[in-house]
Amino acid sequence: MPLTLKSASSFIRNLLAWYRIHKRDLPWRRTHDPYKIWVSEVMLQQTTVPAVVPHYKSWLDAFPDIGDLARAPERKVLKAWQGLGYYQRARNLHRAAKSIVQHWNGKIPGHASDLRKLPGFGPYTTAAVLSLAYGQPYPVIDANARRVMRRVLRLHGEANSGQDKTIQPVLEKIFPVRRGAEFNQALMELGALLCRSRNPRCALCPLQPHCLAFARGEQEVIPKPRFRSYRKITAVVGLIKKDGRYLIQKRPDRGLLAGLWEFPGGKVKPGETPRQALVRELREELGVGISEAPLLGRFSHSYTRFRVDLRAYACRLEGDPKFDSRACRWVRLAEIARYPMPSGSARIVSFLMGRRTEKNNLPGRELWAKLAS
Ligand code: SF4
């Protein structure tokens, strides 16, 4: 039966009854603090709940309130975000916190028009903060809620937000104003736990009587499955040690992985071997040649749109490296952890600290200990 105003009350009743029994006990569901809810909602965009929980806790230890976040240096903010990806989200949180402290006396505004002027407050984050923190009647459409509603309404097409303009008015029409926050949470939770992208658990679903995709047996093809092709990149880095310190450098403030720190190196160009790329990169970046550079290990890592085969070499240089001290630093291993790094570089640090056994390490840590001594 298509979702009508008449059937809406049973849709809502079924959904809320299911939610009260099956909802997960998540730390951001135990608070109405707008700052904490805002942080959780930003973290949850494009990141899974299990990955967010430890970051959410450590973030609030580092920045217990919005003033702490606004006053923090950017390096500390990016470091706290390390592992969540999409670092622009952390930068926007930081910039918005500064603006809220400056213009709103540290209180997150409770009006959509004010929120939308702040960095990072798109339609989703704005609706989530207004609904979940301030109890205002805004439907929240995240990827999970969107998938549920697309199936319930039988909206074919690819997984993207293009059909929110069809979903939004339906949700506005049936929205239970007095239990709006709970309704929003319930719809998102049902999408995460039952109405999953693959193998939706329709037999357990309280919305089954209302779901047109289920009625037509189309729940596996709505939304249309996307076949993602990863770009593969090979990159090389040189581990250079002097007086117990490693040379690391900061990426440019704009572009991919902006502002993060990494070991010197770069991408292998077409027609180059990895070793030729290492020689070229260190010559370009540090103005120096390499006398010896055995391969220590390969540290592959998948980012959202590409996969990097990152190869780390223990380098002895032919002379002293030349560099701009604003973008490069000699840092002790124990201090490197304070610098925000892309995940591949963080894995190399982990390896150097002896914390991680990489599967396909070549000569590995023993060789490094010998070379670096
Ligand atoms: S019946 Fe199946 S496809 Fe429809 S909302 Fe429930 S889990 Fe999703």
mmCIF file of C-alpha atoms and ligand atoms in Angstrom:
data_model
loop_
_atom_site.group_PDB
_atom_site.id
_atom_site.type_symbol
_atom_site.label_atom_id
_atom_site.label_comp_id
_atom_site.label_asym_id
_atom_site.label_seq_id
_atom_site.Cartn_x
_atom_site.Cartn_y
_atom_site.Cartn_z
ATOM 1 C CA MET A 1 0.000 0.000 0.000
ATOM 2 C CA PRO A 2 1.559 3.372 -0.959
ATOM 3 C CA LEU A 3 2.389 5.643 1.953
ATOM 4 C CA THR A 4 -0.554 7.985 2.484
ATOM 5 C CA LEU A 5 -1.541 10.214 5.351
ATOM 6 C CA LYS A 6 -3.987 7.517 6.381
ATOM 7 C CA SER A 7 -1.318 4.834 6.628
ATOM 8 C CA ALA A 8 1.233 7.237 8.126
ATOM 9 C CA SER A 9 0.112 6.642 11.692
ATOM 10 C CA SER A 10 0.815 2.906 11.485
ATOM 11 C CA PHE A 11 4.118 3.633 9.688
ATOM 12 C CA ILE A 12 5.181 5.887 12.574
ATOM 13 C CA ARG A 13 3.816 3.600 15.283
ATOM 14 C CA ASN A 14 5.606 0.537 13.864
ATOM 15 C CA LEU A 15 8.855 2.417 13.369
ATOM 16 C CA LEU A 16 8.967 3.948 16.862
ATOM 17 C CA ALA A 17 7.989 0.688 18.568
ATOM 18 C CA TRP A 18 10.806 -1.103 16.743
ATOM 19 C CA TYR A 19 13.295 1.666 17.595
ATOM 20 C CA ARG A 20 12.562 1.622 21.301
ATOM 21 C CA ILE A 21 13.432 -2.061 21.467
ATOM 22 C CA HIS A 22 16.306 -2.282 19.006
ATOM 23 C CA LYS A 23 18.158 1.042 19.097
ATOM 24 C CA ARG A 24 21.859 0.904 19.841
ATOM 25 C CA ASP A 25 23.165 2.565 22.972
ATOM 26 C CA LEU A 26 25.427 5.168 21.390
ATOM 27 C CA PRO A 27 27.191 7.905 23.367
ATOM 28 C CA TRP A 28 25.642 10.802 21.395
ATOM 29 C CA ARG A 29 22.169 9.451 22.097
ATOM 30 C CA ARG A 30 22.675 10.104 25.809
ATOM 31 C CA THR A 31 22.967 13.853 25.419
ATOM 32 C CA HIS A 32 21.019 16.899 24.203
ATOM 33 C CA ASP A 33 24.136 19.082 24.180
ATOM 34 C CA PRO A 34 24.086 20.747 20.725
ATOM 35 C CA TYR A 35 27.892 20.795 20.515
ATOM 36 C CA LYS A 36 28.203 17.051 21.156
ATOM 37 C CA ILE A 37 25.371 16.229 18.765
ATOM 38 C CA TRP A 38 26.895 18.442 16.097
ATOM 39 C CA VAL A 39 30.298 16.739 16.464
ATOM 40 C CA SER A 40 28.748 13.270 16.247
ATOM 41 C CA GLU A 41 26.676 14.130 13.180
ATOM 42 C CA VAL A 42 29.686 15.530 11.333
ATOM 43 C CA MET A 43 31.771 12.468 12.236
ATOM 44 C CA LEU A 44 29.003 10.107 11.118
ATOM 45 C CA GLN A 45 28.901 11.537 7.616
ATOM 46 C CA GLN A 46 30.761 9.038 5.422
ATOM 47 C CA THR A 47 32.086 7.116 8.446
ATOM 48 C CA THR A 48 30.628 4.044 10.167
ATOM 49 C CA VAL A 49 29.342 4.016 13.757
ATOM 50 C CA PRO A 50 32.017 1.573 15.066
ATOM 51 C CA ALA A 51 34.750 3.807 13.607
ATOM 52 C CA VAL A 52 33.191 6.967 15.047
ATOM 53 C CA VAL A 53 32.633 5.846 18.676
ATOM 54 C CA PRO A 54 36.306 5.903 19.830
ATOM 55 C CA HIS A 55 37.005 9.113 17.895
ATOM 56 C CA TYR A 56 33.949 10.801 19.380
ATOM 57 C CA LYS A 57 35.126 10.000 22.896
ATOM 58 C CA SER A 58 38.712 11.089 22.355
ATOM 59 C CA TRP A 59 37.532 14.255 20.564
ATOM 60 C CA LEU A 60 35.441 15.262 23.565
ATOM 61 C CA ASP A 61 38.380 14.521 25.888
ATOM 62 C CA ALA A 62 40.534 16.847 23.765
ATOM 63 C CA PHE A 63 37.834 19.517 23.195
ATOM 64 C CA PRO A 64 35.165 19.174 25.910
ATOM 65 C CA ASP A 65 33.273 22.255 24.738
ATOM 66 C CA ILE A 66 33.044 24.545 21.776
ATOM 67 C CA GLY A 67 35.405 27.104 23.334
ATOM 68 C CA ASP A 68 38.135 24.471 23.671
ATOM 69 C CA LEU A 69 37.723 23.595 19.999
ATOM 70 C CA ALA A 70 37.742 27.235 18.891
ATOM 71 C CA ARG A 71 40.970 27.950 20.799
ATOM 72 C CA ALA A 72 42.838 24.831 19.636
ATOM 73 C CA PRO A 73 45.578 25.079 16.972
ATOM 74 C CA GLU A 74 44.643 23.508 13.644
ATOM 75 C CA ARG A 75 47.339 20.851 13.968
ATOM 76 C CA LYS A 76 45.736 19.531 17.158
ATOM 77 C CA VAL A 77 42.291 19.501 15.502
ATOM 78 C CA LEU A 78 43.526 17.563 12.462
ATOM 79 C CA LYS A 79 45.415 15.157 14.703
ATOM 80 C CA ALA A 80 42.259 14.423 16.698
ATOM 81 C CA TRP A 81 40.478 13.752 13.390
ATOM 82 C CA GLN A 82 43.158 11.364 12.117
ATOM 83 C CA GLY A 83 41.614 8.093 10.923
ATOM 84 C CA LEU A 84 38.192 9.561 10.049
ATOM 85 C CA GLY A 85 39.172 10.808 6.573
ATOM 86 C CA TYR A 86 37.628 13.762 4.703
ATOM 87 C CA TYR A 87 39.660 16.269 6.716
ATOM 88 C CA GLN A 88 37.652 19.167 5.363
ATOM 89 C CA ARG A 89 34.987 18.175 7.899
ATOM 90 C CA ALA A 90 37.450 18.803 10.759
ATOM 91 C CA ARG A 91 38.492 22.142 9.295
ATOM 92 C CA ASN A 92 34.863 23.201 8.967
ATOM 93 C CA LEU A 93 34.122 22.173 12.569
ATOM 94 C CA HIS A 94 37.066 24.261 13.699
ATOM 95 C CA ARG A 95 36.127 27.308 11.609
ATOM 96 C CA ALA A 96 32.470 27.104 12.619
ATOM 97 C CA ALA A 97 33.425 26.786 16.319
ATOM 98 C CA LYS A 98 35.513 29.971 16.061
ATOM 99 C CA SER A 99 32.635 31.776 14.391
ATOM 100 C CA ILE A 100 30.091 30.586 16.983
ATOM 101 C CA VAL A 101 32.349 31.732 19.835
ATOM 102 C CA GLN A 102 32.929 35.077 18.141
ATOM 103 C CA HIS A 103 29.393 35.887 16.981
ATOM 104 C CA TRP A 104 27.094 33.749 19.141
ATOM 105 C CA ASN A 105 28.847 33.836 22.467
ATOM 106 C CA GLY A 106 29.656 30.139 22.146
ATOM 107 C CA LYS A 107 26.014 29.008 21.778
ATOM 108 C CA ILE A 108 25.134 27.120 18.604
ATOM 109 C CA PRO A 109 22.310 29.085 16.915
ATOM 110 C CA GLY A 110 18.856 27.492 16.856
ATOM 111 C CA HIS A 111 17.699 28.890 13.488
ATOM 112 C CA ALA A 112 18.301 27.267 10.117
ATOM 113 C CA SER A 113 19.142 30.563 8.414
ATOM 114 C CA ASP A 114 21.908 31.276 10.958
ATOM 115 C CA LEU A 115 23.292 27.764 10.895
ATOM 116 C CA ARG A 116 23.448 27.633 7.111
ATOM 117 C CA LYS A 117 25.891 30.549 7.122
ATOM 118 C CA LEU A 118 28.417 28.544 9.167
ATOM 119 C CA PRO A 119 31.128 26.420 7.474
ATOM 120 C CA GLY A 120 30.058 22.804 6.985
ATOM 121 C CA PHE A 121 26.360 23.325 7.796
ATOM 122 C CA GLY A 122 24.623 21.847 4.749
ATOM 123 C CA PRO A 123 20.976 20.702 4.749
ATOM 124 C CA TYR A 124 21.757 17.462 6.599
ATOM 125 C CA THR A 125 23.855 18.846 9.475
ATOM 126 C CA THR A 126 21.491 21.792 9.920
ATOM 127 C CA ALA A 127 18.411 19.561 10.146
ATOM 128 C CA ALA A 128 20.199 17.098 12.451
ATOM 129 C CA VAL A 129 21.267 19.781 14.947
ATOM 130 C CA LEU A 130 17.865 21.517 14.902
ATOM 131 C CA SER A 131 15.965 18.259 15.320
ATOM 132 C CA LEU A 132 18.171 16.199 17.629
ATOM 133 C CA ALA A 133 19.500 19.015 19.832
ATOM 134 C CA TYR A 134 16.708 21.610 19.744
ATOM 135 C CA GLY A 135 13.678 19.380 19.090
ATOM 136 C CA GLN A 136 12.562 21.354 16.044
ATOM 137 C CA PRO A 137 10.407 19.707 13.353
ATOM 138 C CA TYR A 138 12.989 19.044 10.649
ATOM 139 C CA PRO A 139 13.159 15.666 8.869
ATOM 140 C CA VAL A 140 16.761 14.437 8.714
ATOM 141 C CA ILE A 141 17.750 12.572 5.566
ATOM 142 C CA ASP A 142 21.074 10.810 5.865
ATOM 143 C CA ALA A 143 22.182 7.947 3.573
ATOM 144 C CA ASN A 144 20.374 5.362 5.738
ATOM 145 C CA ALA A 145 17.068 7.236 5.970
ATOM 146 C CA ARG A 146 17.286 8.006 2.250
ATOM 147 C CA ARG A 147 17.699 4.322 1.372
ATOM 148 C CA VAL A 148 14.708 3.347 3.524
ATOM 149 C CA MET A 149 12.470 5.986 1.992
ATOM 150 C CA ARG A 150 13.579 5.228 -1.546
ATOM 151 C CA ARG A 151 12.567 1.631 -1.042
ATOM 152 C CA VAL A 152 9.355 2.454 0.783
ATOM 153 C CA LEU A 153 8.367 4.848 -2.014
ATOM 154 C CA ARG A 154 9.935 2.671 -4.745
ATOM 155 C CA LEU A 155 12.150 5.361 -6.196
ATOM 156 C CA HIS A 156 14.468 3.780 -8.741
ATOM 157 C CA GLY A 157 17.864 5.177 -9.745
ATOM 158 C CA GLU A 158 21.365 5.445 -8.343
ATOM 159 C CA ALA A 159 22.295 6.029 -4.702
ATOM 160 C CA ASN A 160 22.622 9.786 -4.365
ATOM 161 C CA SER A 161 20.691 12.681 -2.887
ATOM 162 C CA GLY A 162 18.973 13.540 -6.192
ATOM 163 C CA GLN A 163 15.627 12.176 -5.014
ATOM 164 C CA ASP A 164 15.538 14.023 -1.688
ATOM 165 C CA LYS A 165 13.174 16.513 -3.321
ATOM 166 C CA THR A 166 10.654 13.672 -3.621
ATOM 167 C CA ILE A 167 11.360 12.222 -0.165
ATOM 168 C CA GLN A 168 11.412 15.522 1.754
ATOM 169 C CA PRO A 169 7.760 16.531 1.177
ATOM 170 C CA VAL A 170 6.559 13.031 2.045
ATOM 171 C CA LEU A 171 8.453 13.129 5.328
ATOM 172 C CA GLU A 172 7.259 16.661 6.064
ATOM 173 C CA LYS A 173 3.672 15.548 5.541
ATOM 174 C CA ILE A 174 3.823 12.578 7.901
ATOM 175 C CA PHE A 175 6.324 14.079 10.372
ATOM 176 C CA PRO A 176 5.307 13.493 14.024
ATOM 177 C CA VAL A 177 6.207 16.935 15.385
ATOM 178 C CA ARG A 178 6.183 16.011 19.072
ATOM 179 C CA ARG A 179 8.343 12.939 18.533
ATOM 180 C CA GLY A 180 10.341 14.289 15.614
ATOM 181 C CA ALA A 181 13.830 13.669 17.014
ATOM 182 C CA GLU A 182 12.945 10.093 17.875
ATOM 183 C CA PHE A 183 11.365 9.570 14.445
ATOM 184 C CA ASN A 184 14.498 10.834 12.699
ATOM 185 C CA GLN A 185 16.772 8.637 14.793
ATOM 186 C CA ALA A 186 14.511 5.649 14.206
ATOM 187 C CA LEU A 187 14.469 6.019 10.422
ATOM 188 C CA MET A 188 18.265 6.319 10.279
ATOM 189 C CA GLU A 189 18.693 3.381 12.671
ATOM 190 C CA LEU A 190 16.362 1.175 10.664
ATOM 191 C CA GLY A 191 18.391 1.934 7.544
ATOM 192 C CA ALA A 192 21.617 1.052 9.346
ATOM 193 C CA LEU A 193 20.422 -2.160 10.984
ATOM 194 C CA LEU A 194 17.712 -3.635 8.739
ATOM 195 C CA CYS A 195 17.329 -1.795 5.452
ATOM 196 C CA ARG A 196 20.979 -2.275 4.551
ATOM 197 C CA SER A 197 22.411 -1.686 1.088
ATOM 198 C CA ARG A 198 22.910 -5.391 0.542
ATOM 199 C CA ASN A 199 20.703 -8.136 1.939
ATOM 200 C CA PRO A 200 18.076 -5.960 3.625
ATOM 201 C CA ARG A 201 16.419 -7.862 6.444
ATOM 202 C CA CYS A 202 12.854 -7.387 5.274
ATOM 203 C CA ALA A 203 11.501 -10.321 7.293
ATOM 204 C CA LEU A 204 12.265 -8.375 10.482
ATOM 205 C CA CYS A 205 11.221 -4.961 9.221
ATOM 206 C CA PRO A 206 8.330 -3.105 10.855
ATOM 207 C CA LEU A 207 7.850 -1.034 7.675
ATOM 208 C CA GLN A 208 7.314 -4.047 5.448
ATOM 209 C CA PRO A 209 3.514 -3.469 5.088
ATOM 210 C CA HIS A 210 4.260 0.020 3.705
ATOM 211 C CA CYS A 211 7.233 -0.834 1.495
ATOM 212 C CA LEU A 212 6.553 -0.753 -2.248
ATOM 213 C CA ALA A 213 9.997 -2.138 -3.113
ATOM 214 C CA PHE A 214 9.340 -5.141 -0.885
ATOM 215 C CA ALA A 215 5.894 -5.643 -2.418
ATOM 216 C CA ARG A 216 7.485 -5.770 -5.898
ATOM 217 C CA GLY A 217 10.594 -7.737 -4.849
ATOM 218 C CA GLU A 218 12.790 -4.790 -5.882
ATOM 219 C CA GLN A 219 14.566 -4.027 -2.630
ATOM 220 C CA GLU A 220 17.911 -5.335 -3.983
ATOM 221 C CA VAL A 221 17.855 -3.031 -7.023
ATOM 222 C CA ILE A 222 16.745 0.158 -5.253
ATOM 223 C CA PRO A 223 18.944 2.093 -5.148
ATOM 224 C CA LYS A 224 20.706 0.803 -8.238
ATOM 225 C CA PRO A 225 23.960 -0.870 -7.124
ATOM 226 C CA ARG A 226 27.015 1.174 -7.998
ATOM 227 C CA PHE A 227 30.213 -0.461 -9.107
ATOM 228 C CA ARG A 228 33.034 1.600 -7.826
ATOM 229 C CA SER A 229 36.344 1.430 -9.608
ATOM 230 C CA TYR A 230 39.307 2.408 -7.491
ATOM 231 C CA ARG A 231 42.139 4.353 -9.016
ATOM 232 C CA LYS A 232 45.428 2.688 -8.113
ATOM 233 C CA ILE A 233 48.396 4.832 -7.239
ATOM 234 C CA THR A 234 51.948 3.767 -6.433
ATOM 235 C CA ALA A 235 53.802 6.178 -4.166
ATOM 236 C CA VAL A 236 57.246 6.148 -2.610
ATOM 237 C CA VAL A 237 58.596 7.740 0.560
ATOM 238 C CA GLY A 238 62.098 8.073 1.947
ATOM 239 C CA LEU A 239 62.716 7.530 5.647
ATOM 240 C CA ILE A 240 65.582 9.843 6.485
ATOM 241 C CA LYS A 241 66.997 9.880 9.985
ATOM 242 C CA LYS A 242 69.536 12.190 11.566
ATOM 243 C CA ASP A 243 70.534 12.481 15.230
ATOM 244 C CA GLY A 244 67.570 10.341 16.253
ATOM 245 C CA ARG A 245 65.080 12.496 14.301
ATOM 246 C CA TYR A 246 63.073 11.763 11.155
ATOM 247 C CA LEU A 247 62.485 14.227 8.385
ATOM 248 C CA ILE A 248 58.769 14.881 7.764
ATOM 249 C CA GLN A 249 57.094 17.480 5.600
ATOM 250 C CA LYS A 250 53.742 19.216 5.459
ATOM 251 C CA ARG A 251 51.466 18.846 2.455
ATOM 252 C CA PRO A 252 50.136 22.049 0.825
ATOM 253 C CA ASP A 253 47.188 23.754 2.572
ATOM 254 C CA ARG A 254 44.915 23.025 -0.382
ATOM 255 C CA GLY A 255 44.085 19.887 -2.328
ATOM 256 C CA LEU A 256 44.288 16.221 -1.476
ATOM 257 C CA LEU A 257 45.074 15.452 2.218
ATOM 258 C CA ALA A 258 45.768 19.173 2.687
ATOM 259 C CA GLY A 259 47.855 20.248 5.660
ATOM 260 C CA LEU A 260 48.768 16.710 6.774
ATOM 261 C CA TRP A 261 52.346 15.610 7.474
ATOM 262 C CA GLU A 262 54.188 12.768 5.740
ATOM 263 C CA PHE A 263 57.635 11.474 4.899
ATOM 264 C CA PRO A 264 59.293 13.033 1.805
ATOM 265 C CA GLY A 265 58.346 11.371 -1.479
ATOM 266 C CA GLY A 266 55.491 11.302 -3.958
ATOM 267 C CA LYS A 267 53.694 9.496 -6.746
ATOM 268 C CA VAL A 268 55.406 7.256 -9.264
ATOM 269 C CA LYS A 269 54.931 8.764 -12.734
ATOM 270 C CA PRO A 270 54.048 6.702 -15.824
ATOM 271 C CA GLY A 271 57.173 5.021 -17.235
ATOM 272 C CA GLU A 272 59.137 5.361 -13.963
ATOM 273 C CA THR A 273 60.172 2.578 -11.620
ATOM 274 C CA PRO A 274 59.445 3.252 -7.930
ATOM 275 C CA ARG A 275 63.132 3.661 -7.240
ATOM 276 C CA GLN A 276 63.535 6.212 -10.060
ATOM 277 C CA ALA A 277 60.572 8.099 -8.596
ATOM 278 C CA LEU A 278 62.209 8.130 -5.179
ATOM 279 C CA VAL A 279 65.435 9.562 -6.605
ATOM 280 C CA ARG A 280 63.481 12.230 -8.540
ATOM 281 C CA GLU A 281 61.244 13.198 -5.630
ATOM 282 C CA LEU A 282 64.084 13.580 -3.134
ATOM 283 C CA ARG A 283 66.113 15.532 -5.664
ATOM 284 C CA GLU A 284 63.153 17.864 -6.302
ATOM 285 C CA GLU A 285 62.048 18.233 -2.679
ATOM 286 C CA LEU A 286 65.362 18.155 -0.832
ATOM 287 C CA GLY A 287 67.945 18.942 -3.523
ATOM 288 C CA VAL A 288 70.009 15.872 -2.715
ATOM 289 C CA GLY A 289 70.877 12.459 -4.182
ATOM 290 C CA ILE A 290 70.590 9.045 -2.566
ATOM 291 C CA SER A 291 73.565 6.789 -1.862
ATOM 292 C CA GLU A 292 71.613 3.824 -0.500
ATOM 293 C CA ALA A 293 67.895 3.051 -0.266
ATOM 294 C CA PRO A 294 66.757 -0.505 0.480
ATOM 295 C CA LEU A 295 63.014 -1.112 0.457
ATOM 296 C CA LEU A 296 61.683 -1.529 3.991
ATOM 297 C CA GLY A 297 58.084 -2.369 3.369
ATOM 298 C CA ARG A 298 54.855 -1.765 1.463
ATOM 299 C CA PHE A 299 51.969 -0.113 3.242
ATOM 300 C CA SER A 300 48.890 -0.265 1.029
ATOM 301 C CA HIS A 301 45.899 1.778 2.044
ATOM 302 C CA SER A 302 42.478 2.447 0.511
ATOM 303 C CA TYR A 303 41.101 5.959 0.570
ATOM 304 C CA THR A 304 37.616 6.817 -0.645
ATOM 305 C CA ARG A 305 38.394 7.054 -4.326
ATOM 306 C CA PHE A 306 41.783 5.462 -4.716
ATOM 307 C CA ARG A 307 44.099 2.834 -3.358
ATOM 308 C CA VAL A 308 47.728 3.626 -2.652
ATOM 309 C CA ASP A 309 50.567 1.123 -2.810
ATOM 310 C CA LEU A 310 52.934 3.057 -0.547
ATOM 311 C CA ARG A 311 56.546 1.893 -0.541
ATOM 312 C CA ALA A 312 58.929 3.034 2.170
ATOM 313 C CA TYR A 313 62.695 3.115 1.650
ATOM 314 C CA ALA A 314 65.416 3.587 4.256
ATOM 315 C CA CYS A 315 67.493 6.340 2.691
ATOM 316 C CA ARG A 316 71.082 7.384 3.133
ATOM 317 C CA LEU A 317 71.634 10.710 1.413
ATOM 318 C CA GLU A 318 74.662 11.950 -0.501
ATOM 319 C CA GLY A 319 74.650 15.223 1.412
ATOM 320 C CA ASP A 320 72.529 17.423 3.656
ATOM 321 C CA PRO A 321 68.938 17.980 2.538
ATOM 322 C CA LYS A 322 67.894 21.554 1.756
ATOM 323 C CA PHE A 323 64.373 22.570 2.650
ATOM 324 C CA ASP A 324 62.040 25.305 3.822
ATOM 325 C CA SER A 325 61.842 24.929 7.603
ATOM 326 C CA ARG A 326 58.187 26.046 7.590
ATOM 327 C CA ALA A 327 57.206 22.941 5.611
ATOM 328 C CA CYS A 328 59.765 20.370 6.811
ATOM 329 C CA ARG A 329 60.870 19.283 10.287
ATOM 330 C CA TRP A 330 63.211 16.865 12.002
ATOM 331 C CA VAL A 331 61.072 15.086 14.580
ATOM 332 C CA ARG A 332 61.728 12.314 17.084
ATOM 333 C CA LEU A 333 59.652 9.191 16.604
ATOM 334 C CA ALA A 334 57.983 9.695 19.981
ATOM 335 C CA GLU A 335 56.843 13.157 18.824
ATOM 336 C CA ILE A 336 55.650 12.214 15.322
ATOM 337 C CA ALA A 337 52.384 10.936 16.776
ATOM 338 C CA ARG A 338 51.465 14.558 17.520
ATOM 339 C CA TYR A 339 51.463 15.403 13.804
ATOM 340 C CA PRO A 340 48.302 14.657 11.788
ATOM 341 C CA MET A 341 49.180 12.203 9.013
ATOM 342 C CA PRO A 342 47.377 10.370 6.187
ATOM 343 C CA SER A 343 46.551 6.785 7.176
ATOM 344 C CA GLY A 344 49.277 5.219 4.985
ATOM 345 C CA SER A 345 52.003 7.341 6.626
ATOM 346 C CA ALA A 346 50.532 6.656 10.083
ATOM 347 C CA ARG A 347 50.959 2.941 9.369
ATOM 348 C CA ILE A 348 54.635 3.494 8.597
ATOM 349 C CA VAL A 349 55.041 5.294 11.930
ATOM 350 C CA SER A 350 53.305 2.398 13.645
ATOM 351 C CA PHE A 351 55.719 0.018 11.954
ATOM 352 C CA LEU A 352 58.724 2.098 13.024
ATOM 353 C CA MET A 353 57.466 2.093 16.591
ATOM 354 C CA GLY A 354 57.222 -1.687 16.456
ATOM 355 C CA ARG A 355 53.487 -1.603 16.984
ATOM 356 C CA ARG A 356 52.397 -3.236 13.780
ATOM 357 C CA THR A 357 53.568 -6.287 11.882
ATOM 358 C CA GLU A 358 53.020 -5.598 8.220
ATOM 359 C CA LYS A 359 52.237 -8.745 6.261
ATOM 360 C CA ASN A 360 54.474 -8.144 3.294
ATOM 361 C CA ASN A 361 57.353 -6.364 4.923
ATOM 362 C CA LEU A 362 60.556 -7.038 3.170
ATOM 363 C CA PRO A 363 63.700 -6.957 5.293
ATOM 364 C CA GLY A 364 61.633 -4.959 7.764
ATOM 365 C CA ARG A 365 62.357 -3.479 11.093
ATOM 366 C CA GLU A 366 65.683 -5.226 11.777
ATOM 367 C CA LEU A 367 67.172 -3.779 8.624
ATOM 368 C CA TRP A 368 65.829 -0.361 9.536
ATOM 369 C CA ALA A 369 67.325 -0.592 13.015
ATOM 370 C CA LYS A 370 70.694 -1.421 11.427
ATOM 371 C CA LEU A 371 70.534 1.309 8.812
ATOM 372 C CA ALA A 372 69.199 3.980 11.092
ATOM 373 C CA SER A 373 71.652 3.408 13.931
HETATM 374 S S1 SF4 B 1 10.770 -4.012 3.939
HETATM 375 FE FE1 SF4 B 1 12.890 -4.345 3.393
HETATM 376 S S2 SF4 B 1 13.313 -2.876 1.766
HETATM 377 FE FE2 SF4 B 1 11.397 -2.240 2.764
HETATM 378 S S3 SF4 B 1 12.033 -0.745 4.298
HETATM 379 FE FE3 SF4 B 1 11.958 -2.751 5.310
HETATM 380 S S4 SF4 B 1 14.055 -3.581 5.145
HETATM 381 FE FE4 SF4 B 1 13.878 -1.880 3.692
#
